[in-house]
Amino acid sequence: MPSSPLEIHVQNTKRVLFIDHDEPIFNNRTAHSYVPSTYAGTKQPKFLPEPILAGSAFDETVACGLFPNSPMLPPKNLRTERLKDKRFDYFKTWSGKFEKQLSHLRGKPPETGPDANSPRKVEVETLHVDRYFDALEGPELDTLRASEEILLPEDERWPFLLRFPISSFGICLGVSSQVIMWKNLATSASTKFLHVSLDVNLILWYIAVALVAIVFIIYMLKVIFYFEAVRREYYHPIRINFFFAPWIALLFLAIGVPPSVAQNLHAALWYILMTPIFCLELKIYGQWMSGGQRRLSKVANPSNHLSIVGNFVGALLGASMGLKEGPIFFFAVGLAHYTVLFVTLYQRLPTNETVPKELHPVFFLFVAAPSVASMAWAKIQGSFDYGSRIAFFIALFLYFSLAVRLNFFRGFRFSLAWWGYTFPMTGAATATIKYSNEVPNIVTKSLSVILCVISTLTVTLLLGTTILHAFVLRDLFPNDIAIAISDKRQKTSRKWFHRRTVSSDKDIENYLKFAVSDSNDIEASLAPPSSITNTSIQNSGTAGTHSNQSPSGPTP
Amino acid sequence: MEDEITPHPIKITINQDPDQNDKHCSSILTRLHAGYFRITLSLGAQALLWKTLVEHTHESLALQRVLRTLPSTVILLLWWLSLFTQLTLSLLYLLRCVRHFRMVKAEFSHYVGVNYLFAPWISWLLLLQSAPSVVPKIISYRIIWVFILPVVVLDVKIYGQWFTTEKRLLSIFANPTSQISVIGNLAGAWAAAEMGWRESAVCMFTLGATHYLVVLITLYQRLSGSCRIPARLRPVYFLFVAAPSMGSLAWNSISGSFDTSCKMLFFFSLFLFTSLFIVNKECTTIVAWWAYSFPVSFLALASAEYAQQVKGVVAPGLMLVLSVLSILVFLCLMMFTAFNTNLLFRENDPNFNKSLGNTIH
């Protein structure tokens, strides 16, 4: 039995240096909004200060998550409640504020020097886009690779806001495009024979408005409370495209507004809605061309169509409002970038890691851009002329080539993003209605009816699946793995260890504090302080064996 | 004496620079490269812009108030200055071809240098277009072919190599300066349309547009095997702005009015300009700075044509903003170069004079 506390430090050193990679982050981020005052008096000096203790709780749980047979598993009661909250502090927006207030509790002031430096460095560090490719796989880049670990525990249910991805705006897209389709069905000359009433459009519009409002509010809450998660979604190669989805949904709502609600919308609305789209695409297209990480040959994927479609939808709305130059502007920009994207996706370059290898519903986004472009061009020119027809036929061809391969769309996990993939089908149906207005014959009319029926059926099916997942299976919002990936791979942790050994003593001492409390905070909550030394000794043995398999963390 | 084995006489010859007199001239010739024609390109574009603006002020009252300060003598002066600069540079480059043909060949095989070989011809075309009424139209009519023909010859050589041989693999060697070849075609189309030759104009325009599509897509993709342009070369990215602007001007001349296709090209160019504006800009040499001027001038020219077509507030306002910007950039560059003429040729540009340097000027 070690006779002095120092020896315990030494024994736990190895373990600490492997586990506490995230320490700089969590040490300071998880500023531990609640410092357990109960521990203040009972701690032996080596277990001070509380923030480190609490921060190590994170590592504790991470370690627990990895080593389920570890004797350190906490009994699940009030201690777990506190653990849970602190784990997600990294993603919380305001946890950083407490860091400064509580930094004095770290103990010796000189320590805060190097300590304060590293977290600041880590705070501004953003995940390199390569990291997403390394850690995730799957057509929507949301499945974790086997060799990766994540920052949050996989077996726990995360807070709802953390599980609410931006791709939920896909529902808004799907429903609001239905609004437009039913409006066209009711008002077009070629579909008058169906006698569709405008009430359908009205009801759907109100439903869509409500849905958009709800999703907007929830996501706003996420922005307010979990800004870090939103930031990580922004840097995700696929999720970035869904940042266009809210604005496109609003544009759809404006296009599909029932005549009984508003006849002529004010032009200012168009400018308001197009501004965020314009800013976003300045950023993204600029990155394609000259920015560092997101080279198109690497990140091009079918979801990029969402960033292009916004241009065409805006052009459509602007032209229907009577604007002249603005719609042409956005049409030109959209067309140019669409050509580039289209060719790149068709090439399926070997360097392209994001194009799904198998067919996936995301491929339906291919149909979106040409169908909306054809409608937009028809509105700009005033009639469905050759330009529109060319675009429309391209859309039809892509639709058919995907439809005949329908049996390959199998075996995919349902996700809310699938709603977003229905709007191309609805868009194609609407474009067919417009085309049949221009060229009214039995073929075009029946085609438009068939496509509308398919689109409605798909949406109904999706609705059923959504309800099933929401209320029966209760996994509509699974843990959003994609935003919780760690900064560095596992194997680099060994390099970090070697580097760490030559770092300042202060750092090591700091980590030692982590280590000791790390192994003990579970028991510490239950056992009196006098027994802490005993438990730490017992645990150090197991800790030693686990040290080689510790999770990865960011290298300082 | 002869019985002994005498070692071979060792001859030591010292190769000296034969002409010590024109060593200074020679060093200029070695340092000159086709990229210097960016200066004349900018001068010509600027002269054309001023001429166009003055022409438009006669039609628009609003502009007259603002642009009355541009007297015609200044425009004439600028034109003569550009002509003089162009003649000097052309002469020097001719001398370089004669004396250092090896270096010119090296330029031709360099994946950036080859594109700048279009620059002299574009400058001449711009000069002819901006010629004041002093120069009779007949002369322009005849000699314009002298300048379009080399563009076509270079086209056949270079574009042909793109898709037939492996000498200039586009996926590896495509870089923003490749757009200069496209601009050459479009400038030829514009000049031909101005002269009234519709078919040749459409032909040149098609050449330019097709290859522009290919180059644009390749550049946007930024394939991983491609030669990377270092971050220092931001001015070269402004060529993205120049090409569609020139295209819109060319189609404007061909079709007679600034129709929807012209507008789309102009808007695309405007969008690229806006997104590039945000990018950090650094330059290494003075000549590189001149690469900023002519794309902005082209954009301003296109906006002038646009404002002619579309009345209202936004279009003339845009024209004003872009023209003022272009003039400001040009004046700053003129002053900077005037104060630092010693740097103009003193800077040894290793990137251009080495045959296969990877870094680009």
Tab-separated table of N, CA and C in Angstrom, chain A residues 325-454:
chain	number	residue	atom	x	y	z
A	325	GLU	N	-34.776	41.760	-62.599
A	325	GLU	CA	-33.325	41.533	-62.619
A	325	GLU	C	-32.879	40.562	-61.555
A	326	GLY	N	-33.466	40.685	-60.381
A	326	GLY	CA	-33.067	39.818	-59.287
A	326	GLY	C	-33.196	38.341	-59.623
A	327	PRO	N	-34.354	37.913	-60.161
A	327	PRO	CA	-34.474	36.498	-60.524
A	327	PRO	C	-33.423	36.052	-61.533
A	328	ILE	N	-33.126	36.909	-62.495
A	328	ILE	CA	-32.114	36.511	-63.480
A	328	ILE	C	-30.753	36.371	-62.813
A	329	PHE	N	-30.482	37.252	-61.864
A	329	PHE	CA	-29.215	37.174	-61.141
A	329	PHE	C	-29.064	35.812	-60.491
A	330	PHE	N	-30.073	35.441	-59.718
A	330	PHE	CA	-29.955	34.179	-58.986
A	330	PHE	C	-30.015	32.981	-59.925
A	331	PHE	N	-30.753	33.123	-60.999
A	331	PHE	CA	-30.798	32.026	-61.962
A	331	PHE	C	-29.427	31.805	-62.576
A	332	ALA	N	-28.756	32.902	-62.904
A	332	ALA	CA	-27.432	32.789	-63.516
A	332	ALA	C	-26.443	32.141	-62.565
A	333	VAL	N	-26.451	32.617	-61.328
A	333	VAL	CA	-25.520	32.063	-60.350
A	333	VAL	C	-25.805	30.582	-60.139
A	334	GLY	N	-27.085	30.257	-59.976
A	334	GLY	CA	-27.463	28.864	-59.754
A	334	GLY	C	-27.091	27.989	-60.936
A	335	LEU	N	-27.337	28.486	-62.142
A	335	LEU	CA	-27.049	27.692	-63.339
A	335	LEU	C	-25.559	27.399	-63.456
A	336	ALA	N	-24.737	28.419	-63.251
A	336	ALA	CA	-23.293	28.231	-63.382
A	336	ALA	C	-22.799	27.196	-62.382
A	337	HIS	N	-23.201	27.339	-61.140
A	337	HIS	CA	-22.707	26.408	-60.135
A	337	HIS	C	-23.349	25.042	-60.282
A	338	TYR	N	-24.555	25.008	-60.822
A	338	TYR	CA	-25.190	23.716	-61.033
A	338	TYR	C	-24.430	22.916	-62.078
A	339	THR	N	-23.991	23.609	-63.123
A	339	THR	CA	-23.220	22.910	-64.162
A	339	THR	C	-21.989	22.274	-63.562
A	340	VAL	N	-21.276	23.044	-62.749
A	340	VAL	CA	-20.055	22.535	-62.133
A	340	VAL	C	-20.366	21.334	-61.258
A	341	LEU	N	-21.380	21.478	-60.412
A	341	LEU	CA	-21.708	20.405	-59.480
A	341	LEU	C	-22.181	19.161	-60.214
A	342	PHE	N	-22.997	19.378	-61.223
A	342	PHE	CA	-23.557	18.262	-61.973
A	342	PHE	C	-22.451	17.426	-62.596
A	343	VAL	N	-21.511	18.117	-63.251
A	343	VAL	CA	-20.409	17.388	-63.880
A	343	VAL	C	-19.582	16.656	-62.832
A	344	THR	N	-19.305	17.330	-61.722
A	344	THR	CA	-18.497	16.697	-60.694
A	344	THR	C	-19.166	15.452	-60.141
A	345	LEU	N	-20.475	15.531	-59.896
A	345	LEU	CA	-21.157	14.368	-59.339
A	345	LEU	C	-21.236	13.234	-60.350
A	346	TYR	N	-21.449	13.593	-61.589
A	346	TYR	CA	-21.513	12.560	-62.616
A	346	TYR	C	-20.174	11.846	-62.745
A	347	GLN	N	-19.092	12.611	-62.530
A	347	GLN	CA	-17.773	12.009	-62.669
A	347	GLN	C	-17.508	10.986	-61.590
A	348	ARG	N	-18.088	11.200	-60.414
A	348	ARG	CA	-17.827	10.307	-59.273
A	348	ARG	C	-16.328	10.083	-59.145
A	349	LEU	N	-15.633	11.191	-58.923
A	349	LEU	CA	-14.189	11.142	-58.847
A	349	LEU	C	-13.733	10.214	-57.728
A	350	PRO	N	-12.615	9.564	-57.929
A	350	PRO	CA	-12.134	8.668	-56.875
A	350	PRO	C	-11.807	9.395	-55.591
A	351	THR	N	-11.447	10.688	-55.710
A	351	THR	CA	-11.132	11.431	-54.497
A	351	THR	C	-12.372	11.842	-53.740
A	352	ASN	N	-13.509	11.600	-54.355
A	352	ASN	CA	-14.749	12.040	-53.749
A	352	ASN	C	-15.196	11.005	-52.748
A	353	GLU	N	-15.223	11.390	-51.493
A	353	GLU	CA	-15.537	10.401	-50.465
A	353	GLU	C	-16.975	10.440	-50.040
A	354	THR	N	-17.706	11.453	-50.494
A	354	THR	CA	-19.037	11.615	-49.937
A	354	THR	C	-20.149	11.093	-50.822
A	355	VAL	N	-19.844	10.791	-52.074
A	355	VAL	CA	-20.926	10.264	-52.903
A	355	VAL	C	-21.202	8.840	-52.454
A	356	PRO	N	-22.433	8.551	-52.134
A	356	PRO	CA	-22.720	7.207	-51.626
A	356	PRO	C	-22.435	6.160	-52.691
A	357	LYS	N	-21.909	5.054	-52.228
A	357	LYS	CA	-21.547	4.027	-53.184
A	357	LYS	C	-22.781	3.312	-53.707
A	358	GLU	N	-23.796	3.214	-52.876
A	358	GLU	CA	-25.028	2.569	-53.338
A	358	GLU	C	-26.084	3.645	-53.526
A	359	LEU	N	-27.184	3.206	-54.116
A	359	LEU	CA	-28.295	4.133	-54.289
A	359	LEU	C	-28.893	4.471	-52.937
A	360	HIS	N	-29.253	5.677	-52.790
A	360	HIS	CA	-29.796	6.143	-51.520
A	360	HIS	C	-30.814	7.221	-51.854
A	361	PRO	N	-31.829	7.376	-51.029
A	361	PRO	CA	-32.820	8.401	-51.348
A	361	PRO	C	-32.236	9.777	-51.625
A	362	VAL	N	-31.044	10.044	-51.152
A	362	VAL	CA	-30.474	11.362	-51.397
A	362	VAL	C	-30.284	11.619	-52.883
A	363	PHE	N	-30.189	10.556	-53.671
A	363	PHE	CA	-30.008	10.740	-55.104
A	363	PHE	C	-31.189	11.428	-55.750
A	364	PHE	N	-32.346	11.404	-55.086
A	364	PHE	CA	-33.498	12.093	-55.683
A	364	PHE	C	-33.282	13.588	-55.756
A	365	LEU	N	-32.319	14.091	-54.992
A	365	LEU	CA	-32.048	15.517	-55.074
A	365	LEU	C	-31.555	15.916	-56.458
A	366	PHE	N	-31.063	14.946	-57.229
A	366	PHE	CA	-30.640	15.252	-58.595
A	366	PHE	C	-31.772	15.840	-59.406
A	367	VAL	N	-32.991	15.389	-59.075
A	367	VAL	CA	-34.144	15.815	-59.876
A	367	VAL	C	-34.568	17.229	-59.519
A	368	ALA	N	-34.161	17.684	-58.327
A	368	ALA	CA	-34.691	18.953	-57.817
A	368	ALA	C	-34.312	20.144	-58.678
A	369	ALA	N	-33.010	20.278	-58.919
A	369	ALA	CA	-32.543	21.498	-59.579
A	369	ALA	C	-33.124	21.699	-60.979
A	370	PRO	N	-33.045	20.697	-61.871
A	370	PRO	CA	-33.588	20.980	-63.205
A	370	PRO	C	-35.092	21.246	-63.209
A	371	SER	N	-35.862	20.559	-62.361
A	371	SER	CA	-37.308	20.778	-62.406
A	371	SER	C	-37.647	22.181	-61.921
A	372	VAL	N	-37.025	22.625	-60.840
A	372	VAL	CA	-37.318	23.973	-60.362
A	372	VAL	C	-36.773	25.008	-61.340
A	373	ALA	N	-35.609	24.705	-61.954
A	373	ALA	CA	-35.039	25.635	-62.926
A	373	ALA	C	-35.975	25.806	-64.110
A	374	SER	N	-36.602	24.728	-64.533
A	374	SER	CA	-37.493	24.836	-65.688
A	374	SER	C	-38.684	25.726	-65.346
A	375	MET	N	-39.204	25.561	-64.129
A	375	MET	CA	-40.339	26.408	-63.736
A	375	MET	C	-39.910	27.862	-63.616
A	376	ALA	N	-38.725	28.079	-63.049
A	376	ALA	CA	-38.243	29.444	-62.876
A	376	ALA	C	-38.028	30.114	-64.223
A	377	TRP	N	-37.419	29.389	-65.155
A	377	TRP	CA	-37.163	29.973	-66.466
A	377	TRP	C	-38.468	30.278	-67.195
A	378	ALA	N	-39.454	29.391	-67.022
A	378	ALA	CA	-40.757	29.634	-67.645
A	378	ALA	C	-41.370	30.912	-67.094
A	379	LYS	N	-41.239	31.130	-65.787
A	379	LYS	CA	-41.805	32.344	-65.203
A	379	LYS	C	-41.048	33.580	-65.680
A	380	ILE	N	-39.700	33.447	-65.781
A	380	ILE	CA	-38.895	34.601	-66.192
A	380	ILE	C	-39.221	34.975	-67.633
A	381	GLN	N	-39.281	33.962	-68.498
A	381	GLN	CA	-39.507	34.233	-69.905
A	381	GLN	C	-40.958	34.520	-70.219
A	382	GLY	N	-41.859	34.052	-69.340
A	382	GLY	CA	-43.271	34.279	-69.563
A	382	GLY	C	-43.992	33.069	-70.129
A	383	SER	N	-43.245	32.145	-70.721
A	383	SER	CA	-43.881	30.938	-71.239
A	383	SER	C	-42.894	29.789	-71.136
A	384	PHE	N	-43.452	28.584	-71.242
A	384	PHE	CA	-42.622	27.392	-71.098
A	384	PHE	C	-41.877	27.174	-72.406
A	385	ASP	N	-40.801	27.913	-72.617
A	385	ASP	CA	-40.123	27.861	-73.913
A	385	ASP	C	-39.061	26.763	-73.931
A	386	TYR	N	-38.194	26.823	-74.942
A	386	TYR	CA	-37.253	25.722	-75.140
A	386	TYR	C	-36.300	25.538	-73.975
A	387	GLY	N	-35.857	26.628	-73.401
A	387	GLY	CA	-34.945	26.508	-72.266
A	387	GLY	C	-35.574	25.729	-71.138
A	388	SER	N	-36.836	26.080	-70.830
A	388	SER	CA	-37.535	25.369	-69.770
A	388	SER	C	-37.723	23.909	-70.141
A	389	ARG	N	-38.039	23.671	-71.412
A	389	ARG	CA	-38.291	22.282	-71.804
A	389	ARG	C	-37.034	21.442	-71.700
A	390	ILE	N	-35.914	22.034	-72.065
A	390	ILE	CA	-34.659	21.278	-71.953
A	390	ILE	C	-34.438	20.888	-70.495
A	391	ALA	N	-34.576	21.862	-69.604
A	391	ALA	CA	-34.382	21.567	-68.187
A	391	ALA	C	-35.386	20.530	-67.704
A	392	PHE	N	-36.634	20.675	-68.152
A	392	PHE	CA	-37.680	19.759	-67.712
A	392	PHE	C	-37.392	18.329	-68.164
A	393	PHE	N	-36.929	18.183	-69.402
A	393	PHE	CA	-36.654	16.826	-69.887
A	393	PHE	C	-35.475	16.201	-69.164
A	394	ILE	N	-34.497	17.020	-68.816
A	394	ILE	CA	-33.389	16.490	-68.019
A	394	ILE	C	-33.916	15.966	-66.692
A	395	ALA	N	-34.792	16.754	-66.067
A	395	ALA	CA	-35.349	16.336	-64.781
A	395	ALA	C	-36.129	15.037	-64.917
A	396	LEU	N	-36.940	14.947	-65.973
A	396	LEU	CA	-37.725	13.734	-66.198
A	396	LEU	C	-36.828	12.522	-66.382
A	397	PHE	N	-35.780	12.707	-67.162
A	397	PHE	CA	-34.880	11.590	-67.416
A	397	PHE	C	-34.257	11.101	-66.122
A	398	LEU	N	-33.775	12.048	-65.312
A	398	LEU	CA	-33.149	11.646	-64.055
A	398	LEU	C	-34.157	10.940	-63.152
A	399	TYR	N	-35.388	11.434	-63.138
A	399	TYR	CA	-36.440	10.834	-62.316
A	399	TYR	C	-36.669	9.388	-62.741
A	400	PHE	N	-36.807	9.186	-64.042
A	400	PHE	CA	-37.073	7.832	-64.520
A	400	PHE	C	-35.912	6.901	-64.253
A	401	SER	N	-34.702	7.392	-64.443
A	401	SER	CA	-33.579	6.486	-64.235
A	401	SER	C	-33.426	6.127	-62.766
A	402	LEU	N	-33.928	6.969	-61.873
A	402	LEU	CA	-33.923	6.592	-60.467
A	402	LEU	C	-35.105	5.700	-60.145
A	403	ALA	N	-36.245	5.970	-60.787
A	403	ALA	CA	-37.448	5.211	-60.463
A	403	ALA	C	-37.314	3.748	-60.876
A	404	VAL	N	-36.645	3.498	-62.009
A	404	VAL	CA	-36.534	2.100	-62.438
A	404	VAL	C	-35.556	1.339	-61.557
A	405	ARG	N	-34.773	2.053	-60.779
A	405	ARG	CA	-33.839	1.376	-59.896
A	405	ARG	C	-34.368	1.317	-58.484
A	406	LEU	N	-35.681	1.412	-58.353
A	406	LEU	CA	-36.282	1.554	-57.040
A	406	LEU	C	-35.929	0.400	-56.108
A	407	ASN	N	-35.761	-0.794	-56.689
A	407	ASN	CA	-35.507	-1.922	-55.803
A	407	ASN	C	-34.114	-1.860	-55.173
A	408	PHE	N	-33.304	-0.916	-55.611
A	408	PHE	CA	-32.002	-0.787	-54.979
A	408	PHE	C	-32.034	0.128	-53.767
A	409	PHE	N	-33.176	0.812	-53.609
A	409	PHE	CA	-33.271	1.715	-52.465
A	409	PHE	C	-33.730	0.929	-51.261
A	410	ARG	N	-32.907	0.071	-50.780
A	410	ARG	CA	-33.364	-0.732	-49.660
A	410	ARG	C	-32.311	-0.800	-48.594
A	411	GLY	N	-32.736	-1.087	-47.441
A	411	GLY	CA	-31.804	-1.354	-46.361
A	411	GLY	C	-31.180	-0.125	-45.760
A	412	PHE	N	-31.876	0.983	-45.815
A	412	PHE	CA	-31.309	2.189	-45.215
A	412	PHE	C	-32.077	2.554	-43.969
A	413	ARG	N	-31.361	3.090	-43.035
A	413	ARG	CA	-32.000	3.518	-41.814
A	413	ARG	C	-32.786	4.787	-42.090
A	414	PHE	N	-34.004	4.789	-41.611
A	414	PHE	CA	-34.842	5.955	-41.834
A	414	PHE	C	-34.288	7.153	-41.072
A	415	SER	N	-34.295	8.285	-41.693
A	415	SER	CA	-33.919	9.496	-40.971
A	415	SER	C	-34.817	10.625	-41.433
A	416	LEU	N	-34.898	11.661	-40.629
A	416	LEU	CA	-35.794	12.765	-40.965
A	416	LEU	C	-35.390	13.463	-42.250
A	417	ALA	N	-34.138	13.318	-42.620
A	417	ALA	CA	-33.688	13.966	-43.845
A	417	ALA	C	-34.425	13.440	-45.058
A	418	TRP	N	-35.013	12.231	-44.962
A	418	TRP	CA	-35.711	11.660	-46.112
A	418	TRP	C	-36.862	12.536	-46.563
A	419	TRP	N	-37.456	13.278	-45.627
A	419	TRP	CA	-38.521	14.205	-46.027
A	419	TRP	C	-37.998	15.200	-47.050
A	420	GLY	N	-36.769	15.595	-46.841
A	420	GLY	CA	-36.194	16.561	-47.766
A	420	GLY	C	-36.028	15.983	-49.157
A	421	TYR	N	-35.947	14.655	-49.249
A	421	TYR	CA	-35.737	14.072	-50.559
A	421	TYR	C	-37.045	13.891	-51.321
A	422	THR	N	-38.173	14.205	-50.669
A	422	THR	CA	-39.435	14.077	-51.393
A	422	THR	C	-39.732	15.323	-52.209
A	423	PHE	N	-39.131	16.438	-51.828
A	423	PHE	CA	-39.527	17.653	-52.547
A	423	PHE	C	-39.099	17.643	-54.006
A	424	PRO	N	-38.002	16.953	-54.397
A	424	PRO	CA	-37.747	16.867	-55.834
A	424	PRO	C	-38.856	16.157	-56.590
A	425	MET	N	-39.402	15.106	-55.991
A	425	MET	CA	-40.488	14.406	-56.674
A	425	MET	C	-41.686	15.329	-56.864
A	426	THR	N	-41.990	16.070	-55.796
A	426	THR	CA	-43.104	17.002	-55.887
A	426	THR	C	-42.796	18.102	-56.899
A	427	GLY	N	-41.541	18.549	-56.911
A	427	GLY	CA	-41.147	19.572	-57.867
A	427	GLY	C	-41.294	19.088	-59.293
A	428	ALA	N	-40.891	17.845	-59.528
A	428	ALA	CA	-41.032	17.294	-60.876
A	428	ALA	C	-42.501	17.202	-61.268
A	429	ALA	N	-43.343	16.805	-60.308
A	429	ALA	CA	-44.774	16.721	-60.598
A	429	ALA	C	-45.325	18.095	-60.962
A	430	THR	N	-44.938	19.107	-60.185
A	430	THR	CA	-45.418	20.466	-60.471
A	430	THR	C	-44.939	20.945	-61.832
A	431	ALA	N	-43.669	20.644	-62.157
A	431	ALA	CA	-43.143	21.055	-63.453
A	431	ALA	C	-43.904	20.361	-64.571
A	432	THR	N	-44.290	19.111	-64.339
A	432	THR	CA	-45.056	18.397	-65.363
A	432	THR	C	-46.420	19.043	-65.560
A	433	ILE	N	-47.015	19.513	-64.461
A	433	ILE	CA	-48.300	20.203	-64.586
A	433	ILE	C	-48.133	21.454	-65.454
A	434	LYS	N	-47.060	22.201	-65.175
A	434	LYS	CA	-46.814	23.423	-65.953
A	434	LYS	C	-46.581	23.085	-67.421
A	435	TYR	N	-45.856	21.993	-67.650
A	435	TYR	CA	-45.565	21.591	-69.024
A	435	TYR	C	-46.845	21.187	-69.734
A	436	SER	N	-47.721	20.481	-68.995
A	436	SER	CA	-48.950	20.030	-69.632
A	436	SER	C	-49.881	21.215	-69.893
A	437	ASN	N	-49.677	22.309	-69.161
A	437	ASN	CA	-50.418	23.524	-69.489
A	437	ASN	C	-50.036	24.033	-70.865
A	438	GLU	N	-48.749	23.904	-71.143
A	438	GLU	CA	-48.221	24.417	-72.389
A	438	GLU	C	-48.521	23.480	-73.548
A	439	VAL	N	-48.381	22.199	-73.266
A	439	VAL	CA	-48.567	21.170	-74.302
A	439	VAL	C	-49.656	20.233	-73.813
A	440	PRO	N	-50.905	20.630	-73.949
A	440	PRO	CA	-51.960	19.792	-73.359
A	440	PRO	C	-52.335	18.630	-74.281
A	441	ASN	N	-51.918	17.470	-73.888
A	441	ASN	CA	-52.416	16.277	-74.573
A	441	ASN	C	-52.496	15.154	-73.549
A	442	ILE	N	-52.993	14.024	-73.995
A	442	ILE	CA	-53.322	12.951	-73.057
A	442	ILE	C	-52.072	12.443	-72.344
A	443	VAL	N	-50.941	12.446	-73.069
A	443	VAL	CA	-49.718	11.912	-72.466
A	443	VAL	C	-49.269	12.793	-71.317
A	444	THR	N	-49.182	14.089	-71.592
A	444	THR	CA	-48.672	14.986	-70.556
A	444	THR	C	-49.623	15.039	-69.372
A	445	LYS	N	-50.922	15.031	-69.656
A	445	LYS	CA	-51.868	15.107	-68.541
A	445	LYS	C	-51.784	13.872	-67.663
A	446	SER	N	-51.724	12.719	-68.304
A	446	SER	CA	-51.660	11.497	-67.498
A	446	SER	C	-50.336	11.433	-66.749
A	447	LEU	N	-49.275	11.901	-67.383
A	447	LEU	CA	-47.980	11.912	-66.707
A	447	LEU	C	-48.036	12.783	-65.460
A	448	SER	N	-48.657	13.943	-65.611
A	448	SER	CA	-48.719	14.841	-64.451
A	448	SER	C	-49.535	14.208	-63.337
A	449	VAL	N	-50.633	13.544	-63.701
A	449	VAL	CA	-51.449	12.901	-62.662
A	449	VAL	C	-50.660	11.796	-61.976
A	450	ILE	N	-49.981	10.988	-62.784
A	450	ILE	CA	-49.225	9.860	-62.212
A	450	ILE	C	-48.171	10.381	-61.245
A	451	LEU	N	-47.451	11.400	-61.687
A	451	LEU	CA	-46.375	11.902	-60.828
A	451	LEU	C	-46.941	12.504	-59.541
A	452	CYS	N	-48.063	13.173	-59.650
A	452	CYS	CA	-48.665	13.724	-58.432
A	452	CYS	C	-49.082	12.619	-57.482
A	453	VAL	N	-49.646	11.566	-58.070
A	453	VAL	CA	-50.079	10.446	-57.222
A	453	VAL	C	-48.877	9.817	-56.520
A	454	ILE	N	-47.807	9.607	-57.279
A	454	ILE	CA	-46.598	9.012	-56.689
A	454	ILE	C	-46.089	9.880	-55.552
